[in-house]
């Protein structure tokens, strides 16, 4: 028997160990992608597994050294750091610590992804498929509830997370399906057909869910990404077909889907109620006008640094207690706009840091030509116009997962 050289044995063991850690890394990412719309507990466990796997891998020192010189990573991380700095001048330490806990995905996920090499393309696609599968299962559960229980509130057909956060995940699943269709071999007809049917179903479920922001995201991405791409490629017939589809689908949803028609028809009446100074409790659109007006008053009180981490809730409660507001107590919430929430918490300085942390890393890594990154950013920024997207576990995980995945793990084109 011929003895293998010692160096060969050592290198083989190192490579085998690295392969095992890579598979654990991939498994954790797939579980995280699948569980986001389904299980907050599994969502948290998968993040812990990601970080633990990162910490026990070989050559940890060099990987942290690589992180320390990764400018995109540090700009990304600056969003989490403003919550740490905001603890210095908060008046509610306990609430501040709770908020830090919710924001941990902003720290854990980018460390685990930016500290490793990019994924292999086929594995990146597996993660997208896992995310699609997660929202698909959720939509089936939601449809079962819709058909059997006929709930009065459409949000009840999203039993695991907020229907608004689910609509964002549905949008990214649709964009991911289109990406997989256009980036697969010509021979994979069945695979492409299944993805296309899935995308159409998920689009339909957004309508059933009554998520206006979800449809707005789809329309904006289709116009600014889809039409722009097709016209640039001089595919005028396809561009015309897409434009026609963008007209037909919303009109059809409005005509044939009660939830969509109801949600659209109530907008003018709600705006009129707000203008007339009526009590707008329970009215989705007009309530937001009240929240935004209060938010601007709170920003005026602390325009530079804000009130600190965890003090936004207290600032709103104090305002409601000291001012006459035509809202029932159960509808007295915070701003319902992420930009205002951040400015109340951290002032105009915090708002600037937020925009830099989100918009500058893709520039540094030349990701603005990437279809999925642009789709994600449009989804994110539209959602934050009417929702405090980053204030819940599901929302912050959605943000940290897709942002980190597309910045640090998505393989660059060959």
Tab-separated table of C-alpha atoms in Angstrom:
chain	number	residue	atom	x	y	z
A	1	UNK	CA	0.000	0.000	0.000
A	2	UNK	CA	1.382	3.417	-0.997
A	3	UNK	CA	1.383	5.972	1.832
A	4	UNK	CA	-0.081	9.373	0.878
A	5	UNK	CA	2.169	12.315	1.723
A	6	UNK	CA	1.480	14.013	5.063
A	7	UNK	CA	0.785	17.367	3.367
A	8	UNK	CA	-1.822	15.699	1.140
A	9	UNK	CA	-3.612	14.313	4.217
A	10	UNK	CA	-3.565	17.701	5.973
A	11	UNK	CA	-4.901	19.552	2.912
A	12	UNK	CA	-7.585	16.914	2.388
A	13	UNK	CA	-8.787	17.282	5.992
A	14	UNK	CA	-8.867	21.085	5.689
A	15	UNK	CA	-10.820	20.947	2.448
A	16	UNK	CA	-13.237	18.378	3.885
A	17	UNK	CA	-13.823	20.528	6.968
A	18	UNK	CA	-14.369	23.631	4.839
A	19	UNK	CA	-16.862	21.709	2.696
A	20	UNK	CA	-18.819	20.661	5.799
A	21	UNK	CA	-18.967	24.258	7.059
A	22	UNK	CA	-20.080	25.448	3.628
A	23	UNK	CA	-22.928	22.918	3.622
A	24	UNK	CA	-24.011	24.002	7.120
A	25	UNK	CA	-23.865	27.643	5.961
A	26	UNK	CA	-26.024	26.815	2.933
A	27	UNK	CA	-28.466	24.757	5.025
A	28	UNK	CA	-28.887	27.575	7.568
A	29	UNK	CA	-29.522	30.118	4.811
A	30	UNK	CA	-32.108	27.889	3.149
A	31	UNK	CA	-33.900	27.303	6.469
A	32	UNK	CA	-33.842	31.044	7.168
A	33	UNK	CA	-35.237	31.817	3.697
A	34	UNK	CA	-37.988	29.199	4.059
A	35	UNK	CA	-38.979	30.081	7.642
A	36	UNK	CA	-39.244	33.895	7.334
A	37	UNK	CA	-42.991	33.888	6.538
A	38	UNK	CA	-43.719	30.777	8.622
A	39	UNK	CA	-41.932	30.625	11.965
A	40	UNK	CA	-40.248	33.416	13.971
A	41	UNK	CA	-38.666	30.786	16.239
A	42	UNK	CA	-37.003	28.847	13.398
A	43	UNK	CA	-36.050	32.171	11.807
A	44	UNK	CA	-34.075	33.052	14.968
A	45	UNK	CA	-32.531	29.587	15.361
A	46	UNK	CA	-31.249	29.592	11.772
A	47	UNK	CA	-29.520	32.942	12.351
A	48	UNK	CA	-27.810	31.613	15.462
A	49	UNK	CA	-26.682	28.548	13.468
A	50	UNK	CA	-25.275	30.826	10.752
A	51	UNK	CA	-23.181	32.798	13.228
A	52	UNK	CA	-22.034	29.770	15.254
A	53	UNK	CA	-20.943	28.037	12.065
A	54	UNK	CA	-19.023	31.180	11.080
A	55	UNK	CA	-17.279	31.348	14.477
A	56	UNK	CA	-16.134	27.698	14.588
A	57	UNK	CA	-14.813	27.594	11.024
A	58	UNK	CA	-11.040	27.433	10.491
A	59	UNK	CA	-9.005	30.615	10.046
A	60	UNK	CA	-11.384	32.836	12.013
A	61	UNK	CA	-8.706	35.482	12.498
A	62	UNK	CA	-8.251	36.057	8.757
A	63	UNK	CA	-11.995	36.153	8.159
A	64	UNK	CA	-12.419	38.871	10.790
A	65	UNK	CA	-9.478	40.667	9.218
A	66	UNK	CA	-11.294	40.471	5.891
A	67	UNK	CA	-14.431	41.876	7.513
A	68	UNK	CA	-12.506	44.763	9.051
A	69	UNK	CA	-11.342	45.891	5.595
A	70	UNK	CA	-14.749	45.415	3.951
A	71	UNK	CA	-16.058	48.977	3.600
A	72	UNK	CA	-19.471	47.864	2.302
A	73	UNK	CA	-19.921	45.714	5.410
A	74	UNK	CA	-19.170	48.615	7.762
A	75	UNK	CA	-21.524	50.978	5.967
A	76	UNK	CA	-24.193	48.262	6.194
A	77	UNK	CA	-23.446	47.794	9.894
A	78	UNK	CA	-23.742	51.541	10.603
A	79	UNK	CA	-27.527	51.138	10.734
A	80	UNK	CA	-27.214	48.740	13.677
A	81	UNK	CA	-24.603	50.971	15.314
A	82	UNK	CA	-26.940	53.986	15.484
A	83	UNK	CA	-29.232	51.895	17.700
A	84	UNK	CA	-26.259	51.217	19.983
A	85	UNK	CA	-25.318	54.916	20.088
A	86	UNK	CA	-28.966	55.818	20.720
A	87	UNK	CA	-28.801	53.867	23.991
A	88	UNK	CA	-26.513	56.586	25.399
A	89	UNK	CA	-29.309	59.157	25.626
A	90	UNK	CA	-32.431	56.980	25.898
A	91	UNK	CA	-34.701	57.404	28.926
A	92	UNK	CA	-36.089	53.856	28.749
A	93	UNK	CA	-33.218	51.370	29.002
A	94	UNK	CA	-35.472	48.295	29.057
A	95	UNK	CA	-37.370	49.294	25.927
A	96	UNK	CA	-34.078	50.224	24.295
A	97	UNK	CA	-32.655	46.778	25.017
A	98	UNK	CA	-35.788	45.165	23.563
A	99	UNK	CA	-35.291	47.192	20.403
A	100	UNK	CA	-31.626	46.178	20.191
A	101	UNK	CA	-32.728	42.542	20.485
A	102	UNK	CA	-35.167	42.951	17.573
A	103	UNK	CA	-32.423	44.599	15.494
A	104	UNK	CA	-29.870	41.776	16.035
A	105	UNK	CA	-30.368	40.404	12.474
A	106	UNK	CA	-28.693	43.632	11.282
A	107	UNK	CA	-25.564	42.391	13.056
A	108	UNK	CA	-25.744	38.598	12.782
A	109	UNK	CA	-26.698	38.056	9.131
A	110	UNK	CA	-24.181	40.450	7.504
A	111	UNK	CA	-21.343	39.094	9.652
A	112	UNK	CA	-22.152	35.526	8.605
A	113	UNK	CA	-22.410	36.409	4.896
A	114	UNK	CA	-19.828	39.169	4.432
A	115	UNK	CA	-17.258	37.088	6.318
A	116	UNK	CA	-17.425	34.253	3.780
A	117	UNK	CA	-16.827	33.838	0.070
A	118	UNK	CA	-19.682	34.240	-2.389
A	119	UNK	CA	-21.983	31.282	-2.905
A	120	UNK	CA	-21.840	28.967	-5.888
A	121	UNK	CA	-24.526	30.031	-8.368
A	122	UNK	CA	-26.535	26.808	-8.067
A	123	UNK	CA	-26.587	27.193	-4.270
A	124	UNK	CA	-27.669	30.823	-4.522
A	125	UNK	CA	-30.592	29.621	-6.642
A	126	UNK	CA	-31.445	26.987	-4.004
A	127	UNK	CA	-31.806	29.752	-1.424
A	128	UNK	CA	-34.152	31.699	-3.702
A	129	UNK	CA	-36.191	28.527	-4.243
A	130	UNK	CA	-36.382	27.998	-0.474
A	131	UNK	CA	-37.707	31.550	-0.029
A	132	UNK	CA	-40.282	30.974	-2.787
A	133	UNK	CA	-41.322	27.688	-1.157
A	134	UNK	CA	-41.799	29.410	2.210
A	135	UNK	CA	-44.228	32.033	0.910
A	136	UNK	CA	-45.941	29.432	-1.288
A	137	UNK	CA	-46.713	27.252	1.753
A	138	UNK	CA	-47.882	30.356	3.639
A	139	UNK	CA	-50.180	31.320	0.756
A	140	UNK	CA	-51.735	27.830	0.736
A	141	UNK	CA	-52.378	28.048	4.487
A	142	UNK	CA	-53.816	31.542	4.034
A	143	UNK	CA	-56.057	30.414	1.182
A	144	UNK	CA	-57.343	27.527	3.294
A	145	UNK	CA	-58.260	29.992	6.075
A	146	UNK	CA	-59.866	32.320	3.505
A	147	UNK	CA	-62.061	29.571	2.038
A	148	UNK	CA	-63.006	27.714	5.238
A	149	UNK	CA	-63.210	30.423	7.921
A	150	UNK	CA	-64.110	33.439	5.730
A	151	UNK	CA	-62.443	35.911	8.136
A	152	UNK	CA	-63.771	39.469	8.389
A	153	UNK	CA	-60.234	40.888	8.424
A	154	UNK	CA	-58.096	39.898	5.428
A	155	UNK	CA	-54.962	40.231	7.553
A	156	UNK	CA	-56.119	37.048	9.324
A	157	UNK	CA	-55.193	34.972	6.265
A	158	UNK	CA	-51.567	35.677	7.160
A	159	UNK	CA	-51.514	33.648	10.394
A	160	UNK	CA	-47.775	33.650	11.127
A	161	UNK	CA	-46.554	37.216	10.469
A	162	UNK	CA	-48.043	40.611	9.588
A	163	UNK	CA	-49.826	40.559	6.231
A	164	UNK	CA	-47.813	43.653	5.223
A	165	UNK	CA	-44.455	41.905	5.838
A	166	UNK	CA	-45.795	38.836	4.059
A	167	UNK	CA	-46.677	40.966	1.017
A	168	UNK	CA	-43.030	42.128	0.823
A	169	UNK	CA	-41.832	38.526	0.890
A	170	UNK	CA	-44.405	37.645	-1.778
A	171	UNK	CA	-43.041	40.435	-3.988
A	172	UNK	CA	-39.441	39.242	-3.610
A	173	UNK	CA	-40.542	35.658	-4.292
A	174	UNK	CA	-42.166	36.793	-7.547
A	175	UNK	CA	-39.045	38.733	-8.579
A	176	UNK	CA	-36.892	35.725	-7.642
A	177	UNK	CA	-39.053	33.398	-9.726
A	178	UNK	CA	-38.632	35.683	-12.749
A	179	UNK	CA	-34.872	35.775	-12.128
A	180	UNK	CA	-34.721	31.958	-12.020
A	181	UNK	CA	-36.798	31.675	-15.192
A	182	UNK	CA	-34.494	33.991	-17.147
A	183	UNK	CA	-31.318	32.433	-15.728
A	184	UNK	CA	-31.958	28.764	-16.436
A	185	UNK	CA	-31.237	26.567	-19.418
A	186	UNK	CA	-33.475	26.587	-22.489
A	187	UNK	CA	-34.268	22.915	-22.005
A	188	UNK	CA	-35.852	23.364	-18.547
A	189	UNK	CA	-39.384	23.943	-19.838
A	190	UNK	CA	-41.192	22.218	-16.948
A	191	UNK	CA	-39.051	24.036	-14.360
A	192	UNK	CA	-39.770	27.419	-15.971
A	193	UNK	CA	-43.477	26.631	-16.310
A	194	UNK	CA	-43.774	25.739	-12.620
A	195	UNK	CA	-41.985	28.937	-11.634
A	196	UNK	CA	-44.230	31.009	-13.910
A	197	UNK	CA	-47.395	29.418	-12.490
A	198	UNK	CA	-46.059	30.010	-8.968
A	199	UNK	CA	-45.370	33.685	-9.727
A	200	UNK	CA	-48.884	34.161	-11.131
A	201	UNK	CA	-50.436	32.466	-8.083
A	202	UNK	CA	-48.392	34.592	-5.650
A	203	UNK	CA	-49.427	37.724	-7.551
A	204	UNK	CA	-53.045	36.644	-7.232
A	205	UNK	CA	-52.633	35.973	-3.508
A	206	UNK	CA	-51.294	39.515	-2.986
A	207	UNK	CA	-54.615	40.686	-4.406
A	208	UNK	CA	-56.617	38.360	-2.142
A	209	UNK	CA	-54.546	39.599	0.797
A	210	UNK	CA	-55.605	43.152	-0.061
A	211	UNK	CA	-52.015	44.415	0.189
A	212	UNK	CA	-52.051	47.702	-1.732
A	213	UNK	CA	-48.355	48.323	-1.119
A	214	UNK	CA	-47.549	44.890	-2.576
A	215	UNK	CA	-49.278	45.674	-5.865
A	216	UNK	CA	-47.659	49.101	-5.986
A	217	UNK	CA	-44.246	47.441	-5.604
A	218	UNK	CA	-44.996	44.988	-8.422
A	219	UNK	CA	-46.146	47.776	-10.748
A	220	UNK	CA	-43.174	50.061	-10.015
A	221	UNK	CA	-40.612	47.286	-10.445
A	222	UNK	CA	-42.304	46.119	-13.649
A	223	UNK	CA	-42.217	49.647	-15.088
A	224	UNK	CA	-38.780	50.790	-13.962
A	225	UNK	CA	-36.951	47.477	-14.211
A	226	UNK	CA	-38.890	45.378	-16.719
A	227	UNK	CA	-39.838	47.995	-19.298
A	228	UNK	CA	-36.476	49.745	-19.052
A	229	UNK	CA	-34.624	46.482	-19.666
A	230	UNK	CA	-36.804	45.441	-22.610
A	231	UNK	CA	-36.623	48.842	-24.295
A	232	UNK	CA	-32.867	48.925	-23.778
A	233	UNK	CA	-32.650	45.529	-25.497
A	234	UNK	CA	-34.952	46.842	-28.281
A	235	UNK	CA	-37.474	44.112	-27.559
A	236	UNK	CA	-40.390	46.367	-28.393
A	237	UNK	CA	-42.997	43.617	-28.805
A	238	UNK	CA	-42.215	42.186	-25.348
A	239	UNK	CA	-42.202	45.698	-23.891
A	240	UNK	CA	-45.632	46.315	-25.390
A	241	UNK	CA	-46.894	42.993	-24.042
A	242	UNK	CA	-45.616	43.871	-20.557
A	243	UNK	CA	-47.243	47.306	-20.708
A	244	UNK	CA	-50.538	45.683	-21.722
A	245	UNK	CA	-50.201	43.163	-18.885
A	246	UNK	CA	-49.572	45.989	-16.410
A	247	UNK	CA	-52.877	47.487	-17.492
A	248	UNK	CA	-54.936	44.290	-17.707
A	249	UNK	CA	-53.887	42.681	-14.388
A	250	UNK	CA	-54.792	45.609	-12.055
A	251	UNK	CA	-58.060	46.255	-13.913
A	252	UNK	CA	-58.979	42.549	-13.724
A	253	UNK	CA	-58.084	42.347	-10.036
A	254	UNK	CA	-60.219	45.420	-9.360
A	255	UNK	CA	-63.165	44.035	-11.311
A	256	UNK	CA	-63.141	40.434	-10.117
A	257	UNK	CA	-61.551	40.538	-6.621
A	258	UNK	CA	-63.716	41.974	-3.851
A	259	UNK	CA	-60.818	42.636	-1.480
A	260	UNK	CA	-58.914	44.665	-4.057
A	261	UNK	CA	-62.000	46.655	-5.078
A	262	UNK	CA	-62.907	47.380	-1.441
A	263	UNK	CA	-59.376	48.508	-0.522
A	264	UNK	CA	-59.192	50.872	-3.503
A	265	UNK	CA	-62.716	52.287	-3.189
A	266	UNK	CA	-62.215	53.218	0.465
A	267	UNK	CA	-59.243	55.517	-0.236
A	268	UNK	CA	-61.167	58.677	-1.389
A	269	UNK	CA	-63.665	58.412	1.462
A	270	UNK	CA	-60.922	58.059	4.074
A	271	UNK	CA	-59.051	61.090	2.721
A	272	UNK	CA	-62.266	63.125	2.842
A	273	UNK	CA	-62.920	62.042	6.447
A	274	UNK	CA	-59.453	63.231	7.470
A	275	UNK	CA	-59.925	66.593	5.721
A	276	UNK	CA	-63.223	67.089	7.552
A	277	UNK	CA	-61.557	66.485	10.918
A	278	UNK	CA	-63.628	63.409	11.720
A	279	UNK	CA	-62.670	60.560	14.030
A	280	UNK	CA	-60.755	58.236	11.662
A	281	UNK	CA	-60.255	55.284	14.018
A	282	UNK	CA	-59.879	52.034	12.085
A	283	UNK	CA	-59.420	53.791	8.730
A	284	UNK	CA	-56.096	52.593	7.346
A	285	UNK	CA	-55.223	55.561	5.106
A	286	UNK	CA	-56.560	58.488	7.137
A	287	UNK	CA	-55.072	57.117	10.378
A	288	UNK	CA	-51.669	57.361	8.786
A	289	UNK	CA	-52.181	61.043	8.083
A	290	UNK	CA	-52.737	61.548	11.806
A	291	UNK	CA	-49.639	59.515	12.711
A	292	UNK	CA	-47.513	61.462	10.219
A	293	UNK	CA	-48.701	64.834	11.517
A	294	UNK	CA	-47.834	63.795	15.089
A	295	UNK	CA	-44.462	62.472	13.907
A	296	UNK	CA	-43.520	65.820	12.394
A	297	UNK	CA	-44.382	67.536	15.694
A	298	UNK	CA	-42.162	65.099	17.596
A	299	UNK	CA	-39.291	65.584	15.139
A	300	UNK	CA	-39.438	69.354	15.682
A	301	UNK	CA	-38.772	68.772	19.395
A	302	UNK	CA	-35.534	66.783	18.781
A	303	UNK	CA	-34.525	67.418	15.158
A	304	UNK	CA	-30.799	66.604	15.316
A	305	UNK	CA	-30.339	63.480	17.460
A	306	UNK	CA	-33.911	62.361	18.134
A	307	UNK	CA	-35.206	60.831	21.357
A	308	UNK	CA	-32.933	57.777	21.447
A	309	UNK	CA	-33.291	54.014	21.065
A	310	UNK	CA	-36.562	52.699	22.462
A	311	UNK	CA	-38.065	56.112	23.286
A	312	UNK	CA	-40.247	56.493	20.185
A	313	UNK	CA	-43.173	54.594	21.748
A	314	UNK	CA	-42.930	56.734	24.882
A	315	UNK	CA	-42.849	59.944	22.811
A	316	UNK	CA	-46.071	58.959	21.021
A	317	UNK	CA	-47.814	57.842	24.222
A	318	UNK	CA	-46.901	61.122	25.866
A	319	UNK	CA	-48.264	63.055	22.888
A	320	UNK	CA	-51.553	61.146	22.923
A	321	UNK	CA	-51.863	61.768	26.692
A	322	UNK	CA	-51.284	65.521	26.396
A	323	UNK	CA	-53.091	66.378	23.157
A	324	UNK	CA	-56.590	66.041	21.780
A	325	UNK	CA	-56.363	63.420	19.023
A	326	UNK	CA	-59.415	62.043	17.207
A	327	UNK	CA	-58.381	58.423	17.500
A	328	UNK	CA	-59.656	55.753	19.853
A	329	UNK	CA	-56.988	54.504	22.251
A	330	UNK	CA	-56.677	51.107	20.562
A	331	UNK	CA	-55.696	52.864	17.314
A	332	UNK	CA	-53.090	55.177	18.857
A	333	UNK	CA	-49.912	53.861	17.240
A	334	UNK	CA	-46.550	55.234	16.120
A	335	UNK	CA	-45.751	56.790	12.742
A	336	UNK	CA	-46.402	53.881	10.330
A	337	UNK	CA	-43.625	55.298	8.163
A	338	UNK	CA	-40.090	54.008	8.649
A	339	UNK	CA	-38.406	57.259	7.594
A	340	UNK	CA	-40.322	59.196	10.247
A	341	UNK	CA	-39.689	56.529	12.902
A	342	UNK	CA	-35.935	56.694	12.332
A	343	UNK	CA	-35.946	60.503	12.387
A	344	UNK	CA	-37.919	60.574	15.651
A	345	UNK	CA	-35.486	58.088	17.212
A	346	UNK	CA	-32.180	59.428	15.852
A	347	UNK	CA	-32.895	62.800	14.278
A	348	UNK	CA	-31.842	64.014	10.860
A	349	UNK	CA	-28.346	62.650	11.470
A	350	UNK	CA	-29.798	59.169	11.965
A	351	UNK	CA	-31.912	59.495	8.827
A	352	UNK	CA	-28.827	60.409	6.772
A	353	UNK	CA	-26.906	57.439	8.225
A	354	UNK	CA	-29.841	55.194	7.371
A	355	UNK	CA	-29.894	56.221	3.707
A	356	UNK	CA	-26.110	55.919	3.436
A	357	UNK	CA	-26.135	52.453	5.054
A	358	UNK	CA	-28.722	51.186	2.567
A	359	UNK	CA	-27.715	52.967	-0.650
A	360	UNK	CA	-23.913	53.180	-0.478
A	361	UNK	CA	-22.924	49.470	-0.124
A	362	UNK	CA	-24.543	48.505	-3.479
A	363	UNK	CA	-22.589	51.358	-5.066
A	364	UNK	CA	-19.310	50.154	-3.527
A	365	UNK	CA	-19.924	46.599	-4.752
A	366	UNK	CA	-21.303	47.625	-8.161
A	367	UNK	CA	-24.704	46.039	-7.512
A	368	UNK	CA	-26.903	48.720	-9.051
A	369	UNK	CA	-26.942	46.859	-12.347
A	370	UNK	CA	-28.315	43.783	-10.587
A	371	UNK	CA	-32.016	43.152	-11.231
A	372	UNK	CA	-32.682	41.504	-7.856
A	373	UNK	CA	-30.912	44.250	-5.892
A	374	UNK	CA	-32.856	47.005	-7.647
A	375	UNK	CA	-36.109	45.063	-7.133
A	376	UNK	CA	-35.302	44.634	-3.450
A	377	UNK	CA	-34.479	48.319	-2.928
A	378	UNK	CA	-37.681	49.447	-4.658
A	379	UNK	CA	-39.679	46.977	-2.538
A	380	UNK	CA	-37.990	48.236	0.620
A	381	UNK	CA	-38.338	51.957	-0.003
A	382	UNK	CA	-41.974	51.774	-1.119
A	383	UNK	CA	-42.918	49.662	1.897
A	384	UNK	CA	-41.307	52.170	4.258
A	385	UNK	CA	-43.520	54.987	2.927
A	386	UNK	CA	-46.580	53.556	4.674
A	387	UNK	CA	-45.150	51.037	7.165
A	388	UNK	CA	-42.548	50.880	9.922
A	389	UNK	CA	-40.954	47.934	8.117
A	390	UNK	CA	-37.888	47.602	10.363
A	391	UNK	CA	-39.705	47.639	13.705
A	392	UNK	CA	-40.652	43.936	13.817
A	393	UNK	CA	-38.636	40.720	13.811
A	394	UNK	CA	-40.064	39.629	10.455
A	395	UNK	CA	-39.448	43.014	8.844
A	396	UNK	CA	-35.887	43.471	10.083
A	397	UNK	CA	-34.997	39.879	9.153
A	398	UNK	CA	-36.453	40.376	5.652
A	399	UNK	CA	-34.299	43.488	5.251
A	400	UNK	CA	-31.089	41.994	6.676
A	401	UNK	CA	-31.475	38.687	4.822
A	402	UNK	CA	-32.102	39.957	1.288
A	403	UNK	CA	-29.727	42.901	1.612
A	404	UNK	CA	-26.865	40.724	2.900
A	405	UNK	CA	-27.595	37.921	0.439
A	406	UNK	CA	-27.581	40.218	-2.604
A	407	UNK	CA	-24.603	42.293	-1.431
A	408	UNK	CA	-22.233	39.661	-0.102
A	409	UNK	CA	-23.344	36.170	-1.160
A	410	UNK	CA	-24.763	36.479	-4.674
A	411	UNK	CA	-22.091	35.339	-7.158
A	412	UNK	CA	-20.962	37.977	-9.608
A	413	UNK	CA	-21.630	37.315	-13.320
A	414	UNK	CA	-18.837	35.337	-14.987
